[in-house]
Coordinates of C-alpha atoms and ligand atoms in Angstrom, one line a residue:
X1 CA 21.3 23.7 37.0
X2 CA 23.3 24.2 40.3
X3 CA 26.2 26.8 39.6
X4 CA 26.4 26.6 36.0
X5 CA 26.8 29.5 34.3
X6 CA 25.3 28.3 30.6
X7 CA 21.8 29.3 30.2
X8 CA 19.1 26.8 30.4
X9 CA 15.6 25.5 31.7
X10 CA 16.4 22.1 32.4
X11 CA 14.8 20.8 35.5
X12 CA 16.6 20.0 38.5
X13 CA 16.3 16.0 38.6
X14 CA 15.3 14.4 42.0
X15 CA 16.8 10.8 42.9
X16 CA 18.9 9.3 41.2
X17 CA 19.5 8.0 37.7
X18 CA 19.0 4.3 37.9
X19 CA 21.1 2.0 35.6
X20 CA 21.4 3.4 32.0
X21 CA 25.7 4.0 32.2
X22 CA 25.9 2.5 28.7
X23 CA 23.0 4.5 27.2
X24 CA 23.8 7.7 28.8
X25 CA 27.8 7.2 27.4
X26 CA 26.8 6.5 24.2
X27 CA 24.2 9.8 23.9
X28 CA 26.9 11.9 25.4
X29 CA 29.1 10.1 22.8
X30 CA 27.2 11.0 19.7
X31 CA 25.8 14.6 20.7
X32 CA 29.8 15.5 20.9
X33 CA 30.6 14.3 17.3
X34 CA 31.1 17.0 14.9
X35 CA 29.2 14.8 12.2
X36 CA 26.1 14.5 14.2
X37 CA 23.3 16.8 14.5
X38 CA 19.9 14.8 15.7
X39 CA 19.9 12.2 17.7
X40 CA 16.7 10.5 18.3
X41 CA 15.8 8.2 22.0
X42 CA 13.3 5.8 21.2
X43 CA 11.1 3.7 23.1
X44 CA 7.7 2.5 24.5
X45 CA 5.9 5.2 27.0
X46 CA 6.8 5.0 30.7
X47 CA 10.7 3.2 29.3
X48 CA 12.5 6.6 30.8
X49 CA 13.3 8.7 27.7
X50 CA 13.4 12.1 29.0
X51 CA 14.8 11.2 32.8
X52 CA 17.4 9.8 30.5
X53 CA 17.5 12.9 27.8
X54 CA 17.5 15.2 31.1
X55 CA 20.3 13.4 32.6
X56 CA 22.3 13.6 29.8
X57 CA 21.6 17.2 29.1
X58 CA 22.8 18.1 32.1
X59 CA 26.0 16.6 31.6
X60 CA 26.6 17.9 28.5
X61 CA 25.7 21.5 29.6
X62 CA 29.4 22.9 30.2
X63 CA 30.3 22.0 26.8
X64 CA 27.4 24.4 25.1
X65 CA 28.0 28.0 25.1
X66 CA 24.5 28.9 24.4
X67 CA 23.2 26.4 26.7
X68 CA 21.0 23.7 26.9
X69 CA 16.8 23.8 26.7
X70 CA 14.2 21.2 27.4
X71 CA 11.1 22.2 24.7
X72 CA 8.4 20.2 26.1
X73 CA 6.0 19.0 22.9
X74 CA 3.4 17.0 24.9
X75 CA 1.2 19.6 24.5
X76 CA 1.6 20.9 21.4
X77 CA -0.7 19.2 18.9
X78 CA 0.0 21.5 15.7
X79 CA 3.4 20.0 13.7
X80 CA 3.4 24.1 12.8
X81 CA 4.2 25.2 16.3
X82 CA 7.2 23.1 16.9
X83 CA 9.6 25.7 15.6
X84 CA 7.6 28.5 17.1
X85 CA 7.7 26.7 20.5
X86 CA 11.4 26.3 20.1
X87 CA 11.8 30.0 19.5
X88 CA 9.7 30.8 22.6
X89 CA 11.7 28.2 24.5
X90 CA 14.9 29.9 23.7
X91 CA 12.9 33.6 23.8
X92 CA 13.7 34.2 20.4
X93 CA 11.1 36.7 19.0
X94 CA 10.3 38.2 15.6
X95 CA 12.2 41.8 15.3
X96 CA 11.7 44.3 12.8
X97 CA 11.1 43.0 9.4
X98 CA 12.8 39.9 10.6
X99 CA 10.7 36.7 10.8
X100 CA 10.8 34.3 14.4
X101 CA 12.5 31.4 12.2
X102 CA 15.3 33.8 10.7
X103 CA 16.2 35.4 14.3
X104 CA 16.0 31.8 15.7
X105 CA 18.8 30.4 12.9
X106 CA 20.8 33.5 13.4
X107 CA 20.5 32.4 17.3
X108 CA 21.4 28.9 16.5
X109 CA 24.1 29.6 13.8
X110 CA 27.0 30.1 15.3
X111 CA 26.4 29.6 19.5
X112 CA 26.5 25.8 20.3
X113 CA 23.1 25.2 21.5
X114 CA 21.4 21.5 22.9
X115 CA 17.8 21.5 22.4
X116 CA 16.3 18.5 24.0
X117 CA 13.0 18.5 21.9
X118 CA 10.6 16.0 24.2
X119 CA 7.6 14.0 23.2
X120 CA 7.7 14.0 19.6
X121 CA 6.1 11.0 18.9
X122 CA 3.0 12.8 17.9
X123 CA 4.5 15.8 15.4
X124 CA 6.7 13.8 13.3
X125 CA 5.7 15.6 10.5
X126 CA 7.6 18.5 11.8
X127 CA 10.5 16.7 11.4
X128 CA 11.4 18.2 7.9
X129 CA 11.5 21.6 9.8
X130 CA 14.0 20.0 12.7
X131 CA 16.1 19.2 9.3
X132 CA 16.0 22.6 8.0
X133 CA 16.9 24.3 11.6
X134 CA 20.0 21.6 11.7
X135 CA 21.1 22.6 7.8
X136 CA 21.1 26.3 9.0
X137 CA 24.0 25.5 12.3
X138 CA 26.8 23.1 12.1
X139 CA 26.6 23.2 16.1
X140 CA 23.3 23.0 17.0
X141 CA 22.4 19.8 18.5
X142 CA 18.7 18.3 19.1
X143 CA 18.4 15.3 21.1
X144 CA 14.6 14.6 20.4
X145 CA 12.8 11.7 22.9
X146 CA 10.0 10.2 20.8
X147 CA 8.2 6.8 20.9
X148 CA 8.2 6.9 17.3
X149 CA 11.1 7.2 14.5
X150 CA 11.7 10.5 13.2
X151 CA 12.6 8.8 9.6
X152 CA 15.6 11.3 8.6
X153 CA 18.3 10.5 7.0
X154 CA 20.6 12.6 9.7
X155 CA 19.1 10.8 12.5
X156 CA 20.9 9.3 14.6
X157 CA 18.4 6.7 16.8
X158 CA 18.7 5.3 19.7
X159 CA 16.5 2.2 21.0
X160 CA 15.8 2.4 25.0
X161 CA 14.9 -0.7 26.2
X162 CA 13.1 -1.5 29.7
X163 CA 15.0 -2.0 32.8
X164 CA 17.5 -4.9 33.7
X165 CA 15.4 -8.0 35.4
X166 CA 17.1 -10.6 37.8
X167 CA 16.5 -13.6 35.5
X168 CA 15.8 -15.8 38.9
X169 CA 15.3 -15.4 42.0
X170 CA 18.4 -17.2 44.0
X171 CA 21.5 -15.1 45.2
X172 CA 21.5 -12.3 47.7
X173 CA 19.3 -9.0 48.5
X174 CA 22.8 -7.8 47.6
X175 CA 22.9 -9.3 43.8
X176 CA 19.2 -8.2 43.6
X177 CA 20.0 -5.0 44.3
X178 CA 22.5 -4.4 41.4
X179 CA 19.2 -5.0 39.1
X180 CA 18.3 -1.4 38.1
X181 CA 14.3 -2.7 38.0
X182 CA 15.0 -3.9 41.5
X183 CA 16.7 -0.8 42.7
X184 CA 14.1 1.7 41.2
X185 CA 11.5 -0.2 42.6
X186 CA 13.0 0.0 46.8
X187 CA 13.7 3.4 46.2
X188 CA 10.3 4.4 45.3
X189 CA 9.0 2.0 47.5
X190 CA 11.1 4.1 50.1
X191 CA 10.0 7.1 48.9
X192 CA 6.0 6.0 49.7
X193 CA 6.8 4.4 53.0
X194 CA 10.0 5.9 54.7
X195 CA 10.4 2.0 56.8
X196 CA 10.2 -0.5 53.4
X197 CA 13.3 -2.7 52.9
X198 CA 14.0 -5.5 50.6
X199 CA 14.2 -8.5 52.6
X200 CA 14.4 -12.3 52.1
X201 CA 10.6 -12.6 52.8
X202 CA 9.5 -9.4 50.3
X203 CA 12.4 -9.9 47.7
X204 CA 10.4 -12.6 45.5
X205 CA 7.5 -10.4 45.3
X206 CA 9.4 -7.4 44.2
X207 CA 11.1 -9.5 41.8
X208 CA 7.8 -11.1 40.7
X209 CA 6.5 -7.4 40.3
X210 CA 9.0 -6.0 38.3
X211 CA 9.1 -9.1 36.1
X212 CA 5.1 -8.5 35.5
X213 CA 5.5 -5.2 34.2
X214 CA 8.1 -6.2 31.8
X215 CA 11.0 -3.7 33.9
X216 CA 9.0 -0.6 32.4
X217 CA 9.9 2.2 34.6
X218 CA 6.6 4.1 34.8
X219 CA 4.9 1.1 35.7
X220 CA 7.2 -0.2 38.4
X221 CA 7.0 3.1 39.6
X222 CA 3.2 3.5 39.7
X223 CA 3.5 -0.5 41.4
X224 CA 6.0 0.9 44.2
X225 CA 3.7 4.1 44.9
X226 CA 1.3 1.3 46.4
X227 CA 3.0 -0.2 49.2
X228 CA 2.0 2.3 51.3
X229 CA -1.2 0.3 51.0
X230 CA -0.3 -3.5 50.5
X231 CA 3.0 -5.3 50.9
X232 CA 4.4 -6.4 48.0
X233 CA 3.2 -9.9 48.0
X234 CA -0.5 -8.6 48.5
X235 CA 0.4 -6.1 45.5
X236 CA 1.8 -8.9 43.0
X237 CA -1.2 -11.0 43.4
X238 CA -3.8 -8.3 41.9
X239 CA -1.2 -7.4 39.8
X240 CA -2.5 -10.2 37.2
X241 CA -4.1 -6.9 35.7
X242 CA -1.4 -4.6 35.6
X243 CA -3.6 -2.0 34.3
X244 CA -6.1 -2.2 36.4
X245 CA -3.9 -1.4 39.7
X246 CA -1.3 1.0 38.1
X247 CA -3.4 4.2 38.6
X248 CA -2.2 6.2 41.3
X249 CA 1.1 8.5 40.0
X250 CA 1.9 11.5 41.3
X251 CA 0.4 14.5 41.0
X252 CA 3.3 16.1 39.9
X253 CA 3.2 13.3 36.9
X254 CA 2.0 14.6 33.4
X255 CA -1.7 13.4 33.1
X256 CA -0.5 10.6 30.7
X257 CA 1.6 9.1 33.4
X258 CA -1.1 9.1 36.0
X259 CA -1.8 5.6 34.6
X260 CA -0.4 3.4 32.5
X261 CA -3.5 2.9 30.5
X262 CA -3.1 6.6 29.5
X263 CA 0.2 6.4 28.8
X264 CA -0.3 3.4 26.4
X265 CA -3.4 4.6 25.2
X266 CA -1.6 7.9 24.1
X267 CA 0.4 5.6 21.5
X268 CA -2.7 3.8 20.5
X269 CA -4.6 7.2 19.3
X270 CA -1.8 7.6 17.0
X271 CA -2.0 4.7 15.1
X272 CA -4.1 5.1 12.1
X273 CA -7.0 2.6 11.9
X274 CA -5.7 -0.5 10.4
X275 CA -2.4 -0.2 12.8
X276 CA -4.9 -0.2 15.8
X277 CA -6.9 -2.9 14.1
X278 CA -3.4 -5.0 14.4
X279 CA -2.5 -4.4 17.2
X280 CA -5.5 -5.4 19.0
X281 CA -5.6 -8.7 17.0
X282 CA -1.9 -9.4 17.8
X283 CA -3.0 -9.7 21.4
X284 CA -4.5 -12.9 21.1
X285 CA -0.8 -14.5 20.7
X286 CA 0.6 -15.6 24.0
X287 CA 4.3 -15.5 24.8
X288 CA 5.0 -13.4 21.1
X289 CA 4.5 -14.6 17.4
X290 CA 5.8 -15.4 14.0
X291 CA 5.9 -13.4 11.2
X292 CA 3.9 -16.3 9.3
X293 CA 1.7 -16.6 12.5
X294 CA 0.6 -13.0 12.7
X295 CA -0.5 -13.3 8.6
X296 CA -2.3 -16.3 9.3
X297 CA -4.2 -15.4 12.2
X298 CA -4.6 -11.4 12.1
X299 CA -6.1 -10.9 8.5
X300 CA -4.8 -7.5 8.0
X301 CA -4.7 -6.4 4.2
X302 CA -1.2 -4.8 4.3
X303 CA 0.3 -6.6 7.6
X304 CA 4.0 -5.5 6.5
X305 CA 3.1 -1.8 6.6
X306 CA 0.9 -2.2 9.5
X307 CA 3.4 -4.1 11.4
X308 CA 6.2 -1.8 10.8
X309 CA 4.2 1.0 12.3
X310 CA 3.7 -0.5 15.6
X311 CA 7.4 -1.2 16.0
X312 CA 8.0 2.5 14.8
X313 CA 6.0 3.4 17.5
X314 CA 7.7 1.0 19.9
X315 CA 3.9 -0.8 20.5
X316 CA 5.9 -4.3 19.7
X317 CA 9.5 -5.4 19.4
X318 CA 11.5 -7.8 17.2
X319 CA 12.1 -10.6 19.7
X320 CA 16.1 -10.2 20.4
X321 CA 17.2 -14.0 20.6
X322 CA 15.0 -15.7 18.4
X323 CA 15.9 -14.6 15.2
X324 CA 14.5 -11.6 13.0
X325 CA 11.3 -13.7 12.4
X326 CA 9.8 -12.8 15.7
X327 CA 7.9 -10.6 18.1
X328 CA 6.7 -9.5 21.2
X329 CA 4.8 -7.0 23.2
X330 CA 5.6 -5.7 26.9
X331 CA 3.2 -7.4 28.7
X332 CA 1.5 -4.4 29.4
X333 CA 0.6 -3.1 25.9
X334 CA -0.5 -6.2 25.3
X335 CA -3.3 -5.9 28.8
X336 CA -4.3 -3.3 26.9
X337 CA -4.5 -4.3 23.2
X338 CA -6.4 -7.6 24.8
X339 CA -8.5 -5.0 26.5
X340 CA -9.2 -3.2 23.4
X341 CA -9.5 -6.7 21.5
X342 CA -12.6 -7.6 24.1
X343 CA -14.1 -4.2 23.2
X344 CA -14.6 -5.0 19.9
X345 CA -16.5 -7.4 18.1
X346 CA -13.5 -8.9 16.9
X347 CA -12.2 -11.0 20.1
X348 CA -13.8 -14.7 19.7
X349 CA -12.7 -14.3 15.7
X350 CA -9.6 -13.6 16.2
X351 CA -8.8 -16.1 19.3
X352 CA -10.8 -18.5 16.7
X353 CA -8.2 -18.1 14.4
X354 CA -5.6 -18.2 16.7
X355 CA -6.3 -21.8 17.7
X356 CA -7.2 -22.9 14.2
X357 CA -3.3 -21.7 13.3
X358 CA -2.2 -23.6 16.4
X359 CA -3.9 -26.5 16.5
X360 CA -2.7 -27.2 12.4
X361 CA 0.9 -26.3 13.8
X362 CA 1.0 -28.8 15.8
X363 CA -0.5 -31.3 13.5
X364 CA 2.2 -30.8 11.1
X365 CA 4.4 -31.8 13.3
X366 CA 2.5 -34.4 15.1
X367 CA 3.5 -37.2 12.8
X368 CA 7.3 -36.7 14.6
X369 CA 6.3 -35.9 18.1
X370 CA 6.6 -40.0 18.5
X371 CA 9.4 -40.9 16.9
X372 CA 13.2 -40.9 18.0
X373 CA 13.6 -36.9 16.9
X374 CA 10.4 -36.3 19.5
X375 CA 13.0 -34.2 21.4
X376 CA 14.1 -32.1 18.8
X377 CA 10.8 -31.4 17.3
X378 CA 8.9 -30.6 20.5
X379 CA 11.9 -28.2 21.2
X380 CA 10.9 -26.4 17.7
X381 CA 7.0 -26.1 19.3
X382 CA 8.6 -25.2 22.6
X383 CA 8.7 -21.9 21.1
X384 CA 4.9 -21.7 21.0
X385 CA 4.6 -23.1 24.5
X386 CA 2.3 -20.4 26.0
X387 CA 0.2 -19.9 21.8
X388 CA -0.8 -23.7 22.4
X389 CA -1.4 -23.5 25.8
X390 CA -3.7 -20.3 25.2
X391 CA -5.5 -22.2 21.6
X392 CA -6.0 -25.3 23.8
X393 CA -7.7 -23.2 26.8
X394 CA -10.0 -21.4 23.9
X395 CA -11.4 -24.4 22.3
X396 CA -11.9 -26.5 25.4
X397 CA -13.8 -24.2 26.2
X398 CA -15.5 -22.6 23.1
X399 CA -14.8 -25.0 19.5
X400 CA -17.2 -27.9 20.5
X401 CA -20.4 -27.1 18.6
X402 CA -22.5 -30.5 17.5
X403 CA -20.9 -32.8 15.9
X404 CA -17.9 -30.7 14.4
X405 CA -15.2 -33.2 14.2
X406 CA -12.9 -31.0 13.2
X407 CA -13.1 -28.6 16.7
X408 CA -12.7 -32.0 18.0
X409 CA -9.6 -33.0 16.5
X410 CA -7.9 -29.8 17.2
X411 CA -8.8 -30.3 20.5
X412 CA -7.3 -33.0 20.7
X413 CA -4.5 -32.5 18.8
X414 CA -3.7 -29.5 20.8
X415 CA -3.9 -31.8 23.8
X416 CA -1.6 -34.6 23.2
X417 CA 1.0 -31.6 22.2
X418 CA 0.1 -30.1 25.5
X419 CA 0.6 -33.8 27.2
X420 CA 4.4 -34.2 26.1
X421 CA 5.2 -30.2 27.2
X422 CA 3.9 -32.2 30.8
X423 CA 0.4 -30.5 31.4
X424 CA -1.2 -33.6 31.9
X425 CA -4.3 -31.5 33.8
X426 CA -5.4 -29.5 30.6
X427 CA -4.7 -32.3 28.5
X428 CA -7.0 -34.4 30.1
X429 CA -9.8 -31.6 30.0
X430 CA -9.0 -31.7 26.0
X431 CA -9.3 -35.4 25.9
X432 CA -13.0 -35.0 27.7
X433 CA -13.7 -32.6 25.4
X434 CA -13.0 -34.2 22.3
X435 CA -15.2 -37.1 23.6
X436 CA -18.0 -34.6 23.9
X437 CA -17.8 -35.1 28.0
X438 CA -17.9 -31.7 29.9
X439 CA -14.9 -30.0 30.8
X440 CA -13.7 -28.7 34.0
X441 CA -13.0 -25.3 34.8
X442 CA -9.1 -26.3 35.8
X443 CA -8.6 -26.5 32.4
X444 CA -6.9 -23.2 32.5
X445 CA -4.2 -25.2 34.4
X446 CA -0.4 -24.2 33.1
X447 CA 2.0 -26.6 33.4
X448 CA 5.7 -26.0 35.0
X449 CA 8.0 -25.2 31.7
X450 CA 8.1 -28.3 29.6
X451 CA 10.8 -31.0 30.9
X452 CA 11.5 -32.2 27.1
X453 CA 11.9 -36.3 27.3
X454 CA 15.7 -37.0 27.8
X455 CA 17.8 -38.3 24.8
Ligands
ATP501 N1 16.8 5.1 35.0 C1 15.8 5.7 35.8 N2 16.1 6.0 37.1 C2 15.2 6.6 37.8 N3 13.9 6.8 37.4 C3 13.6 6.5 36.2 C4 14.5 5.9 35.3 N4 13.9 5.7 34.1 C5 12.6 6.2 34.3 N5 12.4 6.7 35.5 C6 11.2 7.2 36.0 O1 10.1 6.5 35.3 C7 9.1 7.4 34.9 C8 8.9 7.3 33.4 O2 10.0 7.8 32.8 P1 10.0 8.9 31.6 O3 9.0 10.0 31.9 O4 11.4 9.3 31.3 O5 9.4 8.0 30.4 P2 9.3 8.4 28.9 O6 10.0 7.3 28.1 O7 9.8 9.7 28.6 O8 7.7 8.2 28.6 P3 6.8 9.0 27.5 O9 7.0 8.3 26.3 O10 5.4 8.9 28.1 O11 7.3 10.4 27.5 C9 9.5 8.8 35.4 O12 8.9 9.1 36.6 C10 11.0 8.7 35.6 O13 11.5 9.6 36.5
MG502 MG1 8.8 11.4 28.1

């Protein structure tokens, strides 16, 4: 790194980091404490992890005598070769009667060294040997990027979360522009097409991009790449398939990054089967779930387990503002769970289910949708705004075999609900359909947010 004169192999990073002050003070924070040895950065793929670790490496280098090292894991498959790789990294070598692992602590012992160990999501059973290297050196330091905990006890971890999103769209290119999602996205955009500018005609669809792809950095990257083909308003309207259009990264990308498919399918191969089978049922839920919804409607035998490895491997999230009870998926994981769902032979089971768990919701509190407390109680299903809207769609379209009255009354159930949130189109549609009339195909109408009746 430029005129340092600590040893290292950390790449020169091109462009600027984007956003990430607080993140990147807080890492440099903790890797300088005496008490701390690991320090884990955790997050979905594509969420900037190692242009973050890199950054912050760099920084830090001055303050390591022995230097600084990027081991890259992505490629390492055997748990047994992470300490090898390390030595090799650091060109540490057996000698004599002396193993690799005892040259590489003698290395390590007393020579303040920051090993950035990258990727380990998929060797974290080689985390007990990252413990033993840290007992052997009271100043070695590992800051390890991985989507998955490490589960030590010395670890300290640290959640990364997607980029900053203008919540709406008014103010100026100026006030956009201090959006890190917004500003990543121009100056890749620049990058693939030297003339691109935000401007007040372009600036809601680079918003509305960013917004679709959840902020993820990979993927707004992979989105900005494109212009050189379509202006961003052309772009956001294919973009309804994120996965679909998000295949063209560099060359210079590592083959997972090429597109985002791979680089969510990469977390999805290490999920053991019943994690996968989970995921791929959570993706019926629109707009995230309850705990009590997803062990209704996903009929997985040990849910708590399965559910805790997904958020270990950062596939879902606990919802931040609604409460512990809740969850969500980037909007892109969840493309392709629902793509993974419609693979199996799961999919009309599961979105069965769905709108069975829905449609009884909203019957329980049907009773007080009409009273004087209608406000407050449609504010409660508010919450499930976009799960009802998605149950109604499904049995409109698929609960109405002969004579089952009870598809019926979900149906129309689920459409008087859908009524009061104000999408008086699909409602309608729900209404023929509970009459056994045909439905038509605008049923898949959404409704502006609900305007809740006034006091
Ligand atoms: N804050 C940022 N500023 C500029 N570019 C960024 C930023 N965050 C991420 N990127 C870019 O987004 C892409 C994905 O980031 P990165 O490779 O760090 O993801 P990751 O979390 O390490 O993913 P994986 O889990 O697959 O390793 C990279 O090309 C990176 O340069
Ligand atoms: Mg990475």
């Amino acid at each position: 790194v430029g005129s340092s004169s600590r040893p290292n192999n950390l790449p020169v990073q091109r462009g600027t980091l984007i956003g990430r002050q607080r993140d990147a003070e807080r890492l440099r924070e903790l890797l300088l404490r005496d008490d701390v040895g690991l320090v884990s950065l955790l997050g979905p793929g594509g969420v900037g992890k190692t242009r973050l670790a890199l950054h912050v490496a760099t920084q830090l280098l001055e303050q390591f005598e022995g230097g600084a090292f990027l081991v890259s894991l992505a490629s390492v498959s055997d748990p047994a070769l992470v300490v090898p790789t390390i030595a090799r990294t650091l060109g540490v070598r057996e000698s004599g009667s002396l193993p690799t692992i005892d040259n590489l602590k003698a290395r390590l012992r007393d020579t303040p060294t920051l090993l950035v160990l990258d990727n380990f999501e998929h060797l974290v059973s080689a985390a007990a040997d990252i413990a033993d290297l840290l007992s052997a050196s009271s100043v070695l330091k590992v800051l390890a990027t991985s989507r998955a905990i490490l589960q030590l006890s010395m670890e300290h971890a640290c959640q990364l979360t997607p980029l900053d999103l203008p919540e709406r769209l008014n103010g100026s290119l100026d006030h956009l522009l201090e959006y890190a999602a917004v500003q990543l996205f121009v100056e890749r955009a620049q990058a693939a097409r030297p003339d691109f500018e935000l401007t007040d005609a372009n600036a809601s669809a680079v918003v509305g991009i960013c917004a679709r792809v959840d902020g993820l950095p990979l993927a707004i990257e992979l989105a900005a790449a494109r212009v050189r083909l379509l202006p961003p308003a052309a772009l956001l309207a294919r973009l309804s398939e994120p996965l679909a259009v998000l295949t063209d990264g560099g060359r210079d990308a590592p083959p997972r990054h090429r597109r985002l498919r791979d680089t969510i399918g990469w977390s999805y191969e290490l999920l053991d089967p019943p994690a996968r089978a989970l995921l791929r049922r959570l993706s019926v839920f629109a707009g995230g779930w309850s705990m009590h919804a997803a062990e209704a409607v996903c009929n997985s035998p040990s849910i708590l387990t399965e559910m805790a490895a997904l958020i270990d491997q950062s596939l879902i999230r606990p919802a931040d503002d609604e409460g512990d009870e809740r969850f969500s998926m980037l909007e892109t994981v969840r493309e392709f769970a629902l793509e993974q769902l419609n693979a199996s032979r799961e999919a009309d089971e599961a979105r069965t289910s769905h709108a069975r768990y829905f449609a009884e919701l909203v019957e329980a509190a049907e009773p007080h949708l009409k009273g004087t407390d209608a406000a407050a109680r449609l504010g409660l299903l508010e919450l499930e705004h976009d799960n009802v809207r998605a149950a109604l769609g499904w049995l409109v379209e698929h609960d109405r075999p002969p004579g089952a009255a009870a598809g019926r009354g979900r149906v129309a159930v689920l459409g008087h609900a859908w009524l009061l949130f104000g999408g008086a189109r699909l409602a309608r549609a729900a209404t023929r359909a509970g009459r056994g009339e045909p439905t038509n195909r605008d049923a898949g109408q959404t409704p502006r947010r609900p305007r809740l009746p006034g006091p």
